XYZ file of C-alpha atoms in Angstrom:
558
model
C -14.391 8.679 -12.407
C -12.605 5.543 -11.757
C -14.362 2.825 -13.827
C -16.540 0.484 -12.085
C -15.889 1.889 -8.591
C -18.179 4.870 -8.173
C -15.481 6.655 -6.404
C -12.476 8.600 -7.616
C -9.610 7.729 -5.264
C -6.399 9.724 -4.916
C -3.413 8.384 -2.736
C -0.912 10.685 -1.028
C 2.400 9.217 -0.061
C 5.982 9.838 -0.323
C 8.499 8.904 -3.068
C 10.668 5.907 -2.439
C 9.942 2.402 -1.566
C 6.615 3.347 0.054
C 5.513 -0.287 0.398
C 2.264 0.400 2.066
C 1.043 2.699 -0.782
C 2.020 0.245 -3.530
C 0.272 -2.606 -1.698
C -2.898 -0.487 -1.136
C -2.995 0.498 -4.823
C -2.675 -3.021 -6.100
C -5.231 -4.310 -3.510
C -7.813 -1.668 -4.532
C -7.450 -2.454 -8.138
C -7.976 -6.131 -7.536
C -11.175 -5.198 -5.433
C -12.533 -3.138 -8.432
C -11.594 0.190 -6.863
C -8.852 1.452 -9.046
C -6.765 4.564 -7.980
C -7.101 7.654 -10.311
C -3.851 9.319 -9.094
C -0.930 9.250 -6.745
C 0.623 12.431 -5.393
C 4.007 11.894 -3.900
C 6.083 14.150 -1.907
C 10.049 13.366 -1.703
C 11.069 12.274 1.740
C 13.978 14.447 1.479
C 11.708 17.563 1.357
C 10.462 16.598 4.842
C 14.059 16.016 6.191
C 15.865 18.985 4.584
C 13.066 21.619 4.795
C 15.510 23.574 6.977
C 18.671 22.920 5.124
C 20.763 19.952 4.426
C 23.078 20.283 7.483
C 20.163 20.840 9.910
C 18.349 17.917 8.514
C 21.259 15.468 8.647
C 22.028 16.424 12.214
C 18.397 16.247 13.264
C 18.052 12.762 11.610
C 21.325 11.596 13.173
C 20.342 12.652 16.633
C 16.931 11.114 16.185
C 17.763 7.831 14.640
C 21.340 7.251 14.909
C 23.661 6.472 11.818
C 22.469 3.011 11.069
C 18.831 3.940 10.552
C 19.807 7.182 8.664
C 22.046 5.313 6.455
C 19.097 2.982 5.582
C 16.776 5.744 4.933
C 19.169 7.644 2.669
C 20.046 4.350 0.768
C 16.251 3.883 0.288
C 16.201 7.205 -1.636
C 19.363 7.021 -3.509
C 20.113 3.248 -4.408
C 19.736 1.933 -7.712
C 19.315 -1.521 -9.304
C 17.176 -2.837 -6.475
C 14.894 -4.357 -9.055
C 11.996 -2.311 -7.827
C 10.580 0.000 -10.302
C 10.401 3.901 -9.319
C 6.961 4.952 -8.064
C 6.408 6.817 -11.210
C 6.992 3.682 -13.311
C 4.829 1.690 -11.063
C 1.835 4.023 -11.564
C 2.511 4.345 -15.280
C 2.293 0.666 -15.618
C -1.125 0.595 -13.917
C -2.488 3.569 -15.890
C -2.490 5.870 -12.855
C -1.709 9.437 -12.877
C 1.520 10.519 -11.035
C 2.282 13.852 -9.662
C 5.140 14.902 -7.529
C 4.571 18.010 -5.220
C 7.104 19.701 -2.998
C 4.674 19.745 0.171
C 1.366 17.979 0.375
C 0.013 20.885 2.496
C 1.069 23.557 0.091
C -1.244 25.654 -2.156
C 0.169 23.856 -5.349
C -0.899 20.578 -3.918
C -4.423 21.799 -3.043
C -4.645 23.234 -6.654
C -3.582 19.694 -8.194
C -6.074 17.897 -5.809
C -8.831 20.366 -6.702
C -8.277 19.526 -10.426
C -8.367 15.847 -9.660
C -11.662 16.177 -7.914
C -11.159 13.117 -5.663
C -14.130 11.562 -3.736
C -11.662 10.142 -1.358
C -7.993 10.485 -0.449
C -5.861 7.799 1.011
C -2.640 8.698 3.055
C 0.397 6.480 3.692
C 3.558 7.735 5.046
C 2.918 11.302 4.838
C 3.300 14.399 7.142
C 0.090 15.526 9.044
C -2.314 16.777 6.465
C -3.851 20.065 7.242
C -7.606 20.921 7.294
C -7.680 22.945 3.977
C -6.537 19.687 2.079
C -8.819 17.330 3.941
C -11.786 19.487 2.925
C -11.081 18.893 -0.848
C -12.193 15.303 -1.103
C -16.034 14.899 -1.207
C -16.054 11.803 1.258
C -12.912 12.710 3.229
C -9.997 10.771 3.734
C -8.530 7.524 5.365
C -5.225 6.772 6.720
C -3.311 3.529 7.093
C -1.925 3.157 10.762
C 0.177 0.266 11.893
C -1.185 -0.266 15.468
C -4.597 -0.910 17.050
C -5.682 2.636 17.712
C -6.280 4.373 20.061
C -3.097 2.621 21.455
C 0.215 3.213 19.939
C -0.795 6.462 18.063
C 1.986 8.457 16.840
C 5.311 7.433 15.197
C 7.037 4.110 14.673
C 4.087 2.157 16.180
C 5.446 -1.261 15.507
C 8.808 -0.448 17.114
C 7.032 0.842 20.341
C 4.717 -2.284 20.455
C 7.774 -4.475 20.469
C 9.763 -2.448 22.696
C 6.914 -2.563 25.254
C 6.739 -6.376 25.046
C 3.361 -6.621 23.172
C 2.427 -10.098 22.019
C 0.488 -8.572 18.971
C 0.666 -5.481 16.791
C -2.009 -4.483 14.090
C -3.301 -2.313 11.510
C -6.032 0.486 11.574
C -7.767 2.211 8.864
C -9.256 5.390 10.256
C -10.777 8.546 9.148
C -8.478 11.577 8.556
C -9.090 14.338 11.060
C -7.376 17.280 12.558
C -4.514 15.994 14.684
C -2.357 12.863 14.597
C -4.243 9.338 14.306
C -7.240 11.012 16.065
C -10.098 10.071 13.479
C -12.857 7.463 13.758
C -12.079 3.906 13.211
C -13.236 2.199 10.207
C -11.652 -1.207 10.702
C -8.677 -2.881 12.390
C -6.866 -6.276 12.461
C -4.566 -7.776 15.140
C -1.453 -9.290 13.940
C 0.465 -11.774 16.435
C 4.131 -11.487 17.027
C 5.703 -14.687 15.857
C 8.796 -16.167 17.442
C 11.015 -15.016 14.328
C 9.470 -11.743 13.881
C 11.281 -8.406 13.888
C 10.559 -4.885 12.706
C 10.873 -5.685 9.020
C 8.793 -8.844 8.959
C 5.913 -7.201 11.069
C 6.137 -4.203 8.712
C 5.617 -6.419 5.697
C 2.726 -8.209 7.220
C 1.112 -4.948 8.196
C 1.505 -3.503 4.757
C -0.320 -6.706 3.316
C -2.972 -6.719 5.883
C -3.713 -2.953 5.674
C -4.083 -3.134 1.879
C -6.563 -5.934 2.277
C -8.548 -4.266 5.016
C -8.426 -0.901 3.127
C -10.226 -2.453 0.115
C -13.029 -3.689 2.537
C -13.521 -0.398 4.040
C -13.762 1.583 0.751
C -16.100 -1.214 -0.668
C -18.254 -0.491 2.429
C -18.187 3.269 1.897
C -19.041 2.838 -1.772
C -22.006 0.681 -0.671
C -23.025 3.006 2.153
C -22.483 0.364 4.735
C -19.531 1.784 6.535
C -19.837 2.231 10.402
C -17.087 4.404 11.868
C -16.375 3.987 15.570
C -15.117 6.911 17.423
C -11.882 6.292 19.336
C -11.948 5.886 23.074
C -9.586 8.730 24.150
C -9.104 7.264 27.504
C -7.260 4.360 26.066
C -4.916 6.474 23.925
C -1.321 6.116 24.128
C 1.168 8.276 22.016
C 4.788 7.833 21.125
C 7.323 9.856 19.265
C 10.523 8.895 17.800
C 12.621 6.398 19.682
C 16.151 7.370 20.610
C 19.272 5.525 18.957
C 19.809 4.002 22.400
C 16.288 2.566 22.387
C 16.685 1.293 18.887
C 19.858 -0.541 19.908
C 18.199 -1.890 22.881
C 15.303 -3.443 20.785
C 17.697 -4.825 18.354
C 19.828 -6.549 20.841
C 16.687 -7.977 22.425
C 15.224 -9.282 19.231
C 18.655 -10.758 18.268
C 18.946 -12.404 21.515
C 15.454 -13.781 21.359
C 15.994 -15.149 17.764
C 19.307 -16.853 18.726
C 17.788 -18.502 21.751
C 15.007 -20.139 19.445
C 17.391 -22.427 17.347
C 16.139 -24.111 14.148
C 18.508 -26.321 12.261
C 17.847 -26.500 8.572
C 19.643 -29.296 6.554
C 19.125 -28.143 2.877
C 20.089 -30.073 -0.013
C 20.948 -28.123 -3.204
C 20.613 -29.113 -6.709
C 17.369 -31.054 -6.300
C 16.245 -32.055 -9.959
C 19.822 -31.989 -11.257
C 20.082 -35.662 -11.824
C 18.273 -38.840 -10.953
C 21.134 -39.680 -8.611
C 20.669 -36.469 -6.746
C 16.920 -36.890 -6.485
C 17.487 -40.281 -5.078
C 19.967 -39.126 -2.449
C 17.786 -36.366 -1.389
C 14.701 -38.479 -0.850
C 16.866 -41.144 0.848
C 18.424 -38.652 3.235
C 15.010 -37.181 3.932
C 13.454 -40.467 4.757
C 16.377 -41.213 7.098
C 15.715 -37.776 8.763
C 18.938 -36.050 7.913
C 17.586 -33.599 5.187
C 14.667 -31.294 6.007
C 14.892 -28.962 3.089
C 15.850 -29.202 -0.689
C 16.192 -26.503 -3.343
C 14.780 -27.362 -6.785
C 16.328 -26.364 -10.105
C 13.602 -25.297 -12.287
C 15.584 -25.754 -15.419
C 17.439 -29.077 -14.578
C 17.085 -32.281 -16.472
C 15.403 -34.319 -13.689
C 13.029 -31.698 -12.600
C 9.872 -33.662 -13.315
C 11.042 -36.605 -11.314
C 12.007 -34.197 -8.393
C 8.629 -32.790 -8.437
C 6.887 -36.069 -8.263
C 9.223 -37.102 -5.225
C 8.606 -33.910 -3.576
C 4.769 -34.370 -3.617
C 5.363 -37.798 -2.379
C 7.297 -36.328 0.669
C 5.156 -33.298 1.807
C 7.164 -33.055 5.012
C 10.338 -32.086 2.992
C 10.432 -28.192 2.575
C 11.183 -27.400 -1.028
C 12.507 -23.965 -2.111
C 13.738 -22.621 -5.514
C 17.517 -23.015 -6.275
C 17.604 -19.934 -8.552
C 19.942 -20.909 -11.515
C 21.900 -18.381 -13.582
C 25.057 -20.230 -14.279
C 24.183 -23.609 -15.600
C 22.407 -24.729 -18.832
C 19.926 -22.414 -20.594
C 17.157 -20.372 -19.251
C 13.519 -20.596 -19.206
C 12.984 -17.192 -20.627
C 13.846 -16.582 -24.392
C 17.362 -15.601 -24.560
C 16.587 -12.373 -26.494
C 14.599 -11.155 -23.540
C 17.504 -11.527 -21.123
C 20.613 -10.674 -23.011
C 22.605 -9.600 -20.050
C 22.392 -13.059 -18.513
C 23.404 -15.327 -21.598
C 26.200 -15.682 -24.016
C 25.990 -15.827 -27.897
C 24.594 -19.343 -27.776
C 21.868 -18.518 -25.550
C 23.382 -20.244 -22.487
C 23.977 -18.837 -19.137
C 27.409 -17.668 -18.469
C 29.533 -19.843 -16.017
C 29.987 -18.731 -12.474
C 33.069 -16.662 -12.972
C 31.702 -14.989 -16.091
C 28.447 -13.995 -14.260
C 30.318 -12.747 -11.210
C 32.574 -10.564 -13.547
C 29.686 -9.092 -15.269
C 27.833 -8.534 -12.052
C 30.763 -6.699 -10.474
C 31.049 -4.504 -13.475
C 27.489 -3.637 -13.273
C 26.463 -5.425 -16.495
C 23.755 -7.520 -15.188
C 20.251 -5.895 -15.762
C 18.064 -6.304 -12.823
C 15.017 -6.452 -15.139
C 16.515 -9.503 -16.904
C 16.943 -11.228 -13.493
C 13.432 -10.507 -12.441
C 12.084 -12.083 -15.727
C 14.016 -15.176 -15.336
C 13.234 -15.474 -11.607
C 9.667 -15.076 -12.377
C 9.794 -17.924 -15.046
C 11.717 -20.370 -12.659
C 9.408 -19.649 -9.688
C 6.281 -20.207 -11.667
C 7.407 -23.522 -13.110
C 7.709 -24.748 -9.747
C 4.236 -23.160 -8.707
C 2.493 -24.449 -11.894
C 3.887 -27.930 -11.023
C 1.891 -27.664 -7.750
C 4.623 -26.984 -5.292
C 4.629 -23.967 -2.997
C 8.299 -22.865 -2.412
C 9.414 -22.063 1.009
C 12.372 -19.850 -0.037
C 15.015 -19.019 -2.593
C 18.485 -19.574 -2.633
C 21.014 -19.361 -5.715
C 23.029 -21.903 -7.523
C 26.610 -21.025 -6.654
C 25.203 -18.228 -4.502
C 24.410 -16.243 -7.636
C 21.321 -14.653 -5.807
C 23.893 -12.347 -3.757
C 25.497 -10.906 -6.768
C 25.024 -7.046 -7.802
C 22.081 -6.703 -9.901
C 20.649 -10.031 -8.757
C 20.092 -9.735 -4.932
C 17.783 -6.668 -5.456
C 15.049 -8.340 -7.675
C 15.472 -11.620 -5.685
C 14.838 -9.841 -2.279
C 11.905 -7.902 -3.728
C 10.345 -11.084 -5.053
C 10.765 -12.820 -1.690
C 9.172 -9.808 -0.070
C 6.144 -9.818 -2.594
C 5.713 -13.528 -2.105
C 6.379 -14.073 1.512
C 9.321 -16.181 0.875
C 12.515 -16.805 2.969
C 16.017 -16.262 1.461
C 19.372 -17.714 2.166
C 21.955 -15.548 3.628
C 25.307 -17.664 2.662
C 27.502 -15.538 5.136
C 30.559 -17.589 5.495
C 31.234 -19.267 8.883
C 34.434 -19.556 10.584
C 36.687 -22.043 8.908
C 37.370 -25.449 10.587
C 41.116 -25.784 9.906
C 42.853 -29.206 10.056
C 46.154 -30.747 9.404
C 47.160 -31.044 5.611
C 45.991 -34.596 5.348
C 43.307 -35.166 2.853
C 42.609 -33.618 -0.493
C 42.534 -29.918 -1.024
C 39.504 -27.949 -1.171
C 37.784 -27.774 -4.792
C 37.660 -24.117 -4.748
C 39.909 -21.281 -3.156
C 37.808 -21.200 -0.058
C 39.351 -18.211 1.639
C 39.046 -15.990 -1.575
C 35.394 -17.119 -1.987
C 34.698 -16.272 1.578
C 36.209 -12.851 1.220
C 34.008 -12.213 -1.907
C 30.750 -13.496 -0.243
C 31.604 -11.426 2.889
C 32.171 -8.205 0.892
C 29.039 -8.750 -1.264
C 26.770 -9.415 1.824
C 28.174 -6.510 3.673
C 27.386 -4.092 0.844
C 24.244 -5.822 -0.617
C 22.281 -7.362 2.082
C 21.368 -4.175 4.217
C 20.335 -2.439 1.095
C 18.024 -5.256 -0.291
C 17.426 -8.101 2.042
C 17.174 -6.570 5.248
C 14.173 -7.916 7.327
C 13.385 -10.960 5.041
C 12.826 -14.341 6.638
C 16.117 -16.340 6.521
C 18.824 -18.066 8.158
C 21.125 -16.458 10.877
C 23.978 -18.783 10.354
C 25.215 -20.880 7.493
C 27.756 -23.616 7.146
C 28.835 -26.490 4.846
C 31.546 -29.238 4.525
C 33.448 -26.645 2.454
C 34.133 -24.972 5.713
C 36.483 -27.806 6.696
C 39.953 -26.926 5.254
C 41.320 -28.922 3.702
C 38.273 -30.833 2.803
C 38.710 -34.471 3.940
C 38.969 -37.178 1.224
C 36.271 -39.094 3.084
C 33.629 -37.337 4.988
C 32.310 -38.710 8.300
C 29.470 -38.197 10.680
C 31.895 -36.536 13.053
C 32.501 -33.767 10.542
C 28.885 -32.820 10.933
C 29.105 -32.734 14.511
C 31.736 -30.265 14.120
C 29.929 -28.149 11.707
C 26.857 -28.213 13.899
C 28.634 -27.569 17.176
C 26.522 -25.386 19.520
C 28.824 -22.590 19.310
C 28.127 -22.493 15.390
C 24.400 -22.845 15.523
C 22.809 -19.326 16.022
C 19.073 -18.709 15.583
C 18.050 -20.258 12.275
C 20.956 -22.139 11.228
C 21.344 -23.880 7.692
C 23.737 -26.750 6.773
C 24.076 -26.796 3.012
C 24.465 -30.258 1.573
C 24.953 -31.682 -1.886
C 24.170 -35.428 -1.556
C 24.263 -37.650 -4.678
C 24.249 -41.536 -4.995
C 26.366 -41.621 -8.113
C 29.261 -39.034 -8.743
C 29.311 -40.154 -12.578
C 25.886 -38.742 -13.309
C 27.316 -35.390 -12.289
C 30.240 -35.261 -14.608
C 30.126 -32.085 -16.567
C 27.585 -30.499 -14.557
C 29.468 -29.779 -11.256
C 33.190 -30.174 -10.157
C 32.056 -31.597 -6.734
C 30.642 -34.943 -7.876
C 33.082 -37.025 -5.575
C 32.162 -34.751 -2.647
C 28.524 -35.226 -3.259
C 28.857 -39.000 -3.233
C 31.029 -38.953 -0.040
C 28.502 -36.626 1.544
C 25.619 -38.920 0.822
C 27.307 -41.816 2.638
C 28.338 -39.620 5.569
C 24.839 -38.136 5.903
C 23.048 -41.420 5.903
C 25.447 -42.380 8.907
C 24.928 -39.088 10.768
C 22.297 -38.495 13.613
C 21.744 -34.793 12.779
C 18.472 -34.681 14.876
C 20.719 -35.403 17.858
C 23.250 -32.784 16.824
C 20.453 -30.272 16.486
C 19.193 -31.248 20.058
C 22.634 -30.928 21.369
C 22.795 -27.335 20.190
C 19.632 -26.510 21.699
C 17.517 -26.610 18.486
C 15.159 -28.710 16.337
C 15.239 -29.699 12.847
C 12.996 -27.921 10.372
C 12.958 -25.933 7.107
C 12.414 -22.387 5.826
C 8.616 -22.755 5.874
C 9.052 -22.827 9.717
C 10.275 -19.230 9.637
C 7.064 -17.631 8.401
C 4.317 -17.393 11.134
C 0.817 -17.084 9.575
C -0.794 -13.860 10.570
C -4.305 -13.503 11.712
C -6.764 -12.706 8.926
C -9.988 -11.965 10.983
C -10.649 -8.182 10.962
C -12.124 -6.313 13.978
C -14.439 -3.495 12.888
C -16.519 -0.761 14.292
C -19.823 -2.454 13.113
C -19.017 -3.252 9.590
C -16.342 -2.642 7.221
């Protein structure tokens, strides 16, 4: 018997990311309702039950290549930073069992030995009556719609496809048939202007986990009041076709592109007092809306105080793996530090990452330490980006994306914009911009779909380094080119590096002279007018995260 709960709970799910099951397990534990066991069926067993070729053909015709690639990537990808389901359970003291088929006699025997009072299903096949008869108090299922509407498959997809203004989650009793059991509780979730399938799926997972704990608490306390579904209101949907998937993707992309948000983000906040002074001065002038703070930088404490004094400034974490020393003890993150315990410089880290020698678990530890230094200082970060874009490297993006997903944070996508080429007058760019662009494009094409797909973030990205060659003196007209309407798509970020004194940056960065020139040019620019001319408004990453409803709708109690 699970200690303190009075109920022995077993979760049936599929192996893989299975975010809804993981969220449910942790939510139940926090509510004093620990799960006794997780019984998982490999997704591949569902797909390839009639052979590999038949399964691949069926999945391709049903989903199209893009969705099939993502599903297969979820099963076979490594290094994402997310622990396997078996390790997830082991860390929580939960028994983990894999079965070939949740409806097979072998699974029935395992469940019989586990003697559950209640089973929870998340992302499983239809469970047959002989399995449903095993738990003493029956079973519950997590469904991502407001039943009885949108019963069946891919409910969030169909709600968006039909133009609904809200989706939802329902906890219902397991019964014979698909999504037919009595409703225990449900919650609507509004569709925000920046929402897509992935963001709504994340919100639904979090809300379902919270609601499930309420329902099981009510069952334990004999206060549950199931409400039969009104079959006259039932709508059912099966798999969308590849054409329908493309249509919805195009509609969502068009809607997002039309809702333009211009984010002027100052990197390196906290690096020096001159950077802090410049960031705040630019914010007070209305030309910087967001800044990312380095948790291990020398002027961190001053930056925190300034951020608190300017609450309209969105502050994110400038995750740093290439400058100075880590917050974690070096012996806990050996793949990230040299013999002296300092971070490797950018090129050294990039080489290690490309060779597969950066341990995601080490990245996760240092990320946790840097994020919590901001949180413990009283700041609530809006998003995460990386110093010198280290967050997109192999072995790094996976744990960063998982952390953003778990904490509801935005993330920068530094996909290079088209270069603005000028005559050769002026000083050369400080880095080989074209080679750097190729590396970033390659990394993002490979890494982003596997790890960061669906996270809240920018749609376009630019900086003064898109101007080639970089002018010896920057001017407000340079920002007019960078924020031209044709370059501002959806949520657009302009990355800036203002500093009031290049001398303070000596030995810390190679762009000190650029930072001082950028500070002067920003103070003379009217970026609000530029954003308006592009059809957008100024804001920060916090504006990309609509707040979901938290008021449940239940049968009579839950």
